[in-house]
CSV table of C-alpha atoms in Angstrom, one decimal:
chain,number,residue,atom,x,y,z
Q,1,MET,CA,-89.1,-11.9,201.3
Q,2,THR,CA,-89.5,-13.5,204.7
Q,3,LEU,CA,-92.4,-16.2,205.1
Q,4,GLU,CA,-95.0,-14.8,207.6
Q,5,PHE,CA,-97.5,-16.7,209.7
Q,6,SER,CA,-101.0,-15.7,210.7
Q,7,LYS,CA,-103.2,-17.5,213.2
Q,8,LEU,CA,-106.6,-16.8,212.1
Q,9,GLY,CA,-108.6,-18.6,214.8
Q,10,LEU,CA,-107.9,-21.7,216.9
Q,11,ALA,CA,-110.6,-23.2,219.5
Q,12,PRO,CA,-112.9,-22.0,220.5
Q,13,ASP,CA,-112.5,-19.4,217.8
Q,14,PHE,CA,-113.3,-21.4,214.6
Q,15,VAL,CA,-113.2,-19.8,211.2
Q,16,ASP,CA,-116.2,-20.0,209.1
Q,17,TYR,CA,-115.1,-21.7,205.9
Q,18,VAL,CA,-116.4,-19.2,203.3
Q,19,HIS,CA,-114.8,-16.1,205.4
Q,20,GLY,CA,-111.4,-18.1,205.5
Q,21,TRP,CA,-111.7,-18.7,201.8
Q,22,ASP,CA,-112.3,-14.7,201.3
Q,23,VAL,CA,-109.3,-14.1,203.4
Q,24,GLN,CA,-107.2,-16.5,201.3
Q,25,ARG,CA,-108.3,-14.9,198.1
Q,26,GLU,CA,-107.7,-11.5,199.1
Q,27,LEU,CA,-104.1,-12.3,200.4
Q,28,HIS,CA,-103.4,-14.4,197.2
Q,29,ASP,CA,-104.1,-11.3,195.1
Q,30,LYS,CA,-101.8,-9.2,197.2
Q,31,VAL,CA,-99.1,-11.7,197.1
Q,32,VAL,CA,-99.3,-11.9,193.3
Q,33,THR,CA,-98.7,-8.1,193.1
Q,34,GLY,CA,-96.0,-8.0,195.6
Q,35,GLU,CA,-98.2,-6.1,198.1
Q,36,ALA,CA,-98.1,-8.7,200.9
Q,37,PRO,CA,-95.4,-11.3,201.6
Q,38,SER,CA,-95.9,-14.9,201.2
Q,39,THR,CA,-97.9,-16.0,204.2
Q,40,VAL,CA,-99.2,-19.2,205.9
Q,41,LEU,CA,-102.7,-19.1,207.4
Q,42,LEU,CA,-103.2,-21.3,210.6
Q,43,LEU,CA,-106.7,-22.0,211.9
Q,44,GLU,CA,-109.4,-24.3,212.8
Q,45,HIS,CA,-112.7,-24.2,210.7
Q,46,ALA,CA,-116.2,-24.5,212.0
Q,47,ALA,CA,-117.6,-27.8,210.6
Q,48,VAL,CA,-118.1,-28.0,207.0
Q,49,TYR,CA,-117.9,-30.3,203.8
Q,50,THR,CA,-115.9,-28.9,200.8
Q,51,ALA,CA,-115.9,-30.4,197.3
Q,52,GLY,CA,-112.9,-30.0,195.0
Q,53,LYS,CA,-113.1,-30.0,191.4
Q,54,LEU,CA,-112.9,-33.7,190.9
Q,55,THR,CA,-115.9,-34.4,193.2
Q,56,GLU,CA,-118.6,-36.6,191.8
Q,57,ASP,CA,-122.3,-36.6,192.9
Q,58,HIS,CA,-122.2,-40.0,194.4
Q,59,GLU,CA,-119.4,-38.9,196.8
Q,60,ARG,CA,-121.6,-36.2,198.3
Q,61,PRO,CA,-123.1,-36.6,202.0
Q,62,PHE,CA,-125.7,-39.2,202.1
Q,63,ASP,CA,-128.0,-37.2,204.2
Q,64,GLY,CA,-128.0,-34.3,201.9
Q,65,THR,CA,-125.8,-31.9,204.1
Q,66,PRO,CA,-124.9,-28.9,202.3
Q,67,VAL,CA,-121.4,-28.8,200.6
Q,68,VAL,CA,-119.4,-25.7,199.8
Q,69,PRO,CA,-117.9,-26.1,196.3
Q,70,VAL,CA,-114.1,-24.9,196.0
Q,71,ASP,CA,-111.6,-24.4,193.4
Q,72,ARG,CA,-108.8,-26.7,194.8
Q,73,GLY,CA,-107.9,-30.1,193.4
Q,74,GLY,CA,-109.1,-33.2,194.7
Q,75,LYS,CA,-112.5,-34.4,195.8
Q,76,LEU,CA,-114.8,-34.1,198.8
Q,77,THR,CA,-113.6,-33.8,202.4
Q,78,TRP,CA,-114.7,-32.4,205.8
Q,79,HIS,CA,-113.1,-29.7,207.9
Q,80,GLY,CA,-113.8,-28.9,211.5
Q,81,PRO,CA,-113.1,-28.4,215.1
Q,82,GLY,CA,-109.9,-30.5,216.2
Q,83,GLN,CA,-108.4,-30.4,212.8
Q,84,LEU,CA,-105.4,-28.0,212.2
Q,85,ILE,CA,-105.5,-26.1,208.8
Q,86,ALA,CA,-102.5,-24.6,207.0
Q,87,TYR,CA,-103.1,-22.5,204.1
Q,88,PRO,CA,-99.7,-21.4,202.6
Q,89,ILE,CA,-100.4,-18.5,200.2
Q,90,LEU,CA,-96.8,-18.6,198.8
Q,91,LYS,CA,-95.2,-17.0,195.7
Q,92,LEU,CA,-93.3,-20.2,194.4
Q,93,LYS,CA,-89.7,-20.0,193.6
Q,94,ASN,CA,-90.2,-22.7,191.1
Q,95,ARG,CA,-93.6,-22.2,189.4
Q,96,SER,CA,-93.4,-25.5,187.6
Q,97,GLY,CA,-92.5,-27.5,190.9
Q,98,ILE,CA,-95.7,-28.4,192.0
Q,99,ARG,CA,-94.9,-32.0,192.7
Q,100,ASP,CA,-92.1,-30.7,195.0
Q,101,TYR,CA,-94.4,-28.4,196.7
Q,102,VAL,CA,-96.7,-31.1,197.7
Q,103,GLU,CA,-94.0,-33.3,198.8
Q,104,ARG,CA,-92.7,-30.5,201.0
Q,105,LEU,CA,-96.2,-30.2,202.5
Q,106,GLU,CA,-96.1,-33.9,203.1
Q,107,ALA,CA,-92.7,-33.5,204.8
Q,108,VAL,CA,-94.1,-30.8,207.0
Q,109,MET,CA,-96.8,-33.2,208.4
Q,110,ILE,CA,-94.6,-36.2,208.5
Q,111,ALA,CA,-92.0,-34.5,210.8
Q,112,VAL,CA,-94.5,-33.2,213.3
Q,113,MET,CA,-96.2,-36.7,213.5
Q,114,GLU,CA,-92.7,-38.0,214.3
Q,115,ASP,CA,-92.5,-35.9,217.3
Q,116,TYR,CA,-95.4,-38.0,218.8
Q,117,GLY,CA,-94.2,-41.3,217.8
Q,118,ILE,CA,-96.7,-41.6,214.9
Q,119,LYS,CA,-95.1,-43.3,211.7
Q,120,ALA,CA,-96.8,-41.5,209.0
Q,121,GLU,CA,-95.8,-41.8,205.4
Q,122,ARG,CA,-96.7,-41.2,201.7
Q,123,VAL,CA,-98.8,-43.7,199.8
Q,124,LYS,CA,-98.0,-43.9,196.0
Q,125,GLY,CA,-100.8,-42.4,194.0
Q,126,ARG,CA,-102.5,-41.0,197.0
Q,127,ALA,CA,-102.1,-37.4,198.3
Q,128,GLY,CA,-101.5,-36.5,201.9
Q,129,VAL,CA,-99.9,-38.5,204.8
Q,130,TRP,CA,-101.0,-42.1,206.0
Q,131,ILE,CA,-100.6,-44.6,208.5
Q,132,LYS,CA,-100.0,-48.0,206.8
Q,133,ALA,CA,-102.2,-51.0,207.7
Q,134,ASP,CA,-101.5,-52.6,211.0
Q,135,SER,CA,-103.1,-54.4,213.9
Q,136,LYS,CA,-105.2,-51.3,214.4
Q,137,GLY,CA,-106.6,-51.4,210.9
Q,138,PRO,CA,-106.4,-50.7,207.2
Q,139,ASP,CA,-104.5,-47.8,205.7
Q,140,ARG,CA,-105.8,-44.6,207.1
Q,141,LYS,CA,-105.3,-41.1,206.3
Q,142,ILE,CA,-104.1,-38.6,209.0
Q,143,GLY,CA,-103.2,-35.6,207.0
Q,144,ALA,CA,-104.8,-34.1,203.8
Q,145,ILE,CA,-103.7,-32.0,200.8
Q,146,GLY,CA,-105.8,-30.0,198.5
Q,147,ILE,CA,-104.0,-27.0,196.6
Q,148,ARG,CA,-104.4,-24.7,193.8
Q,149,VAL,CA,-101.7,-22.7,192.1
Q,150,LEU,CA,-102.7,-19.5,190.3
Q,151,ASP,CA,-100.2,-16.9,188.7
Q,152,GLY,CA,-97.4,-18.6,190.5
Q,153,VAL,CA,-99.0,-18.4,194.1
Q,154,THR,CA,-100.4,-21.3,196.0
Q,155,MET,CA,-103.8,-21.4,197.8
Q,156,HIS,CA,-105.5,-23.9,200.1
Q,157,GLY,CA,-103.2,-26.5,201.6
Q,158,ILE,CA,-103.1,-29.2,204.4
Q,159,ALA,CA,-105.3,-30.5,207.1
Q,160,VAL,CA,-103.9,-32.4,209.9
Q,161,ASN,CA,-106.3,-34.6,212.0
Q,162,CYS,CA,-105.5,-34.0,215.6
Q,163,SER,CA,-108.5,-34.6,217.8
Q,164,ASN,CA,-111.4,-34.1,215.4
Q,165,ASP,CA,-114.7,-36.2,215.5
Q,166,LEU,CA,-114.4,-38.8,212.6
Q,167,SER,CA,-118.2,-39.4,212.5
Q,168,PRO,CA,-118.8,-36.7,209.7
Q,169,TYR,CA,-116.5,-38.9,207.4
Q,170,ALA,CA,-119.0,-41.8,207.8
Q,171,GLN,CA,-121.6,-39.6,205.7
Q,172,ILE,CA,-119.2,-39.2,202.7
Q,173,ILE,CA,-116.7,-41.1,200.4
Q,174,ALA,CA,-113.8,-38.9,201.7
Q,175,CYS,CA,-111.2,-38.0,199.0
Q,176,GLY,CA,-112.9,-40.4,196.7
Q,177,ILE,CA,-111.3,-43.3,198.5
Q,178,THR,CA,-113.3,-46.5,199.4
Q,179,ASP,CA,-110.6,-48.8,200.5
Q,180,ALA,CA,-109.0,-46.9,203.5
Q,181,SER,CA,-110.2,-45.1,206.4
Q,182,VAL,CA,-109.3,-41.9,208.6
Q,183,THR,CA,-107.6,-41.5,211.9
Q,184,THR,CA,-106.3,-38.6,214.1
Q,185,MET,CA,-103.1,-38.1,216.2
Q,186,SER,CA,-105.2,-38.5,219.2
Q,187,LEU,CA,-106.4,-42.0,218.4
Q,188,GLU,CA,-103.0,-43.2,217.1
Q,189,THR,CA,-101.2,-42.2,220.3
Q,190,GLY,CA,-104.0,-42.7,222.9
Q,191,ARG,CA,-103.9,-39.1,224.3
Q,192,GLU,CA,-105.5,-35.8,223.4
Q,193,ILE,CA,-103.4,-33.7,221.0
Q,194,HIS,CA,-105.3,-30.6,219.7
Q,195,PRO,CA,-104.3,-28.1,216.9
Q,196,ALA,CA,-102.9,-25.6,219.4
Q,197,ASP,CA,-100.5,-28.3,220.7
Q,198,ILE,CA,-98.8,-28.7,217.2
Q,199,VAL,CA,-99.3,-25.1,215.5
Q,200,ASP,CA,-95.9,-23.9,216.6
Q,201,ARG,CA,-94.0,-27.2,215.4
Q,202,ILE,CA,-96.0,-26.9,212.1
Q,203,VAL,CA,-94.6,-23.3,211.7
Q,204,GLU,CA,-91.0,-24.7,212.5
Q,205,GLU,CA,-91.3,-27.2,209.7
Q,206,PHE,CA,-92.4,-24.7,207.2
Q,207,ARG,CA,-89.5,-22.5,208.1
Q,208,LYS,CA,-87.1,-25.4,207.0
Q,209,HIS,CA,-88.7,-25.4,203.7
Q,210,GLU,CA,-88.9,-21.6,203.1
Q,211,GLU,CA,-85.7,-21.1,201.1
Q,212,ALA,CA,-86.4,-23.8,198.7
Q,213,LEU,CA,-90.2,-22.9,198.2
Q,214,VAL,CA,-90.5,-19.1,198.5
Q,215,SER,CA,-89.5,-16.6,195.8
Q,216,SER,CA,-87.6,-13.5,197.2
Q,217,THR,CA,-88.9,-11.5,194.1
Q,218,GLU,CA,-90.6,-8.4,195.2
Q,219,GLY,CA,-93.3,-7.0,193.1
Q,220,ALA,CA,-93.5,-8.5,189.7
Q,221,LEU,CA,-94.3,-12.0,189.0
Q,222,LEU,CA,-91.6,-14.6,188.5
């Protein structure tokens, strides 16, 4: 089964978070039953805070801004314009290989960052990809990961900070982390980099991992 890609909406056609979640869930059910192929959804969301299952009350927006509770792992984060979202709805070849799956999502982001001279890397004990502390500041997250795997099929995925406004993060404890900050590709390079600029490269990197990740089994679950 070939991995497919669907661009749900990039600027100025931002995707409402709840609508995007509904699309994920509908597609997930079809991938589980074999009615649809494994597919990566690519989009930009309209601005929203979402809370994973580990979010604590004190991590929510300080000004009382509404938060959408979701069924992914992780804590509180923000999504919005300027941030490229990729939701892989994949029937995993190895249903127990969650750590490998997460590392491959990180590898996709790291490879695309390298194209722009950005040295993004993993930080032990922290999901996502990071810029390590340097003359510009402390450790800072540039790409986030939050996933769920149900019936051997993945949901949710990655968020790459391209050109998004960082001020919404000032209202929350992003991902529950208090000793680091967030950044964007645009800030790190000193030039504007938008989601549309990197979306095709994200697709290319997912293709490199397709054989290792995606089950070719039709119909029934693995």
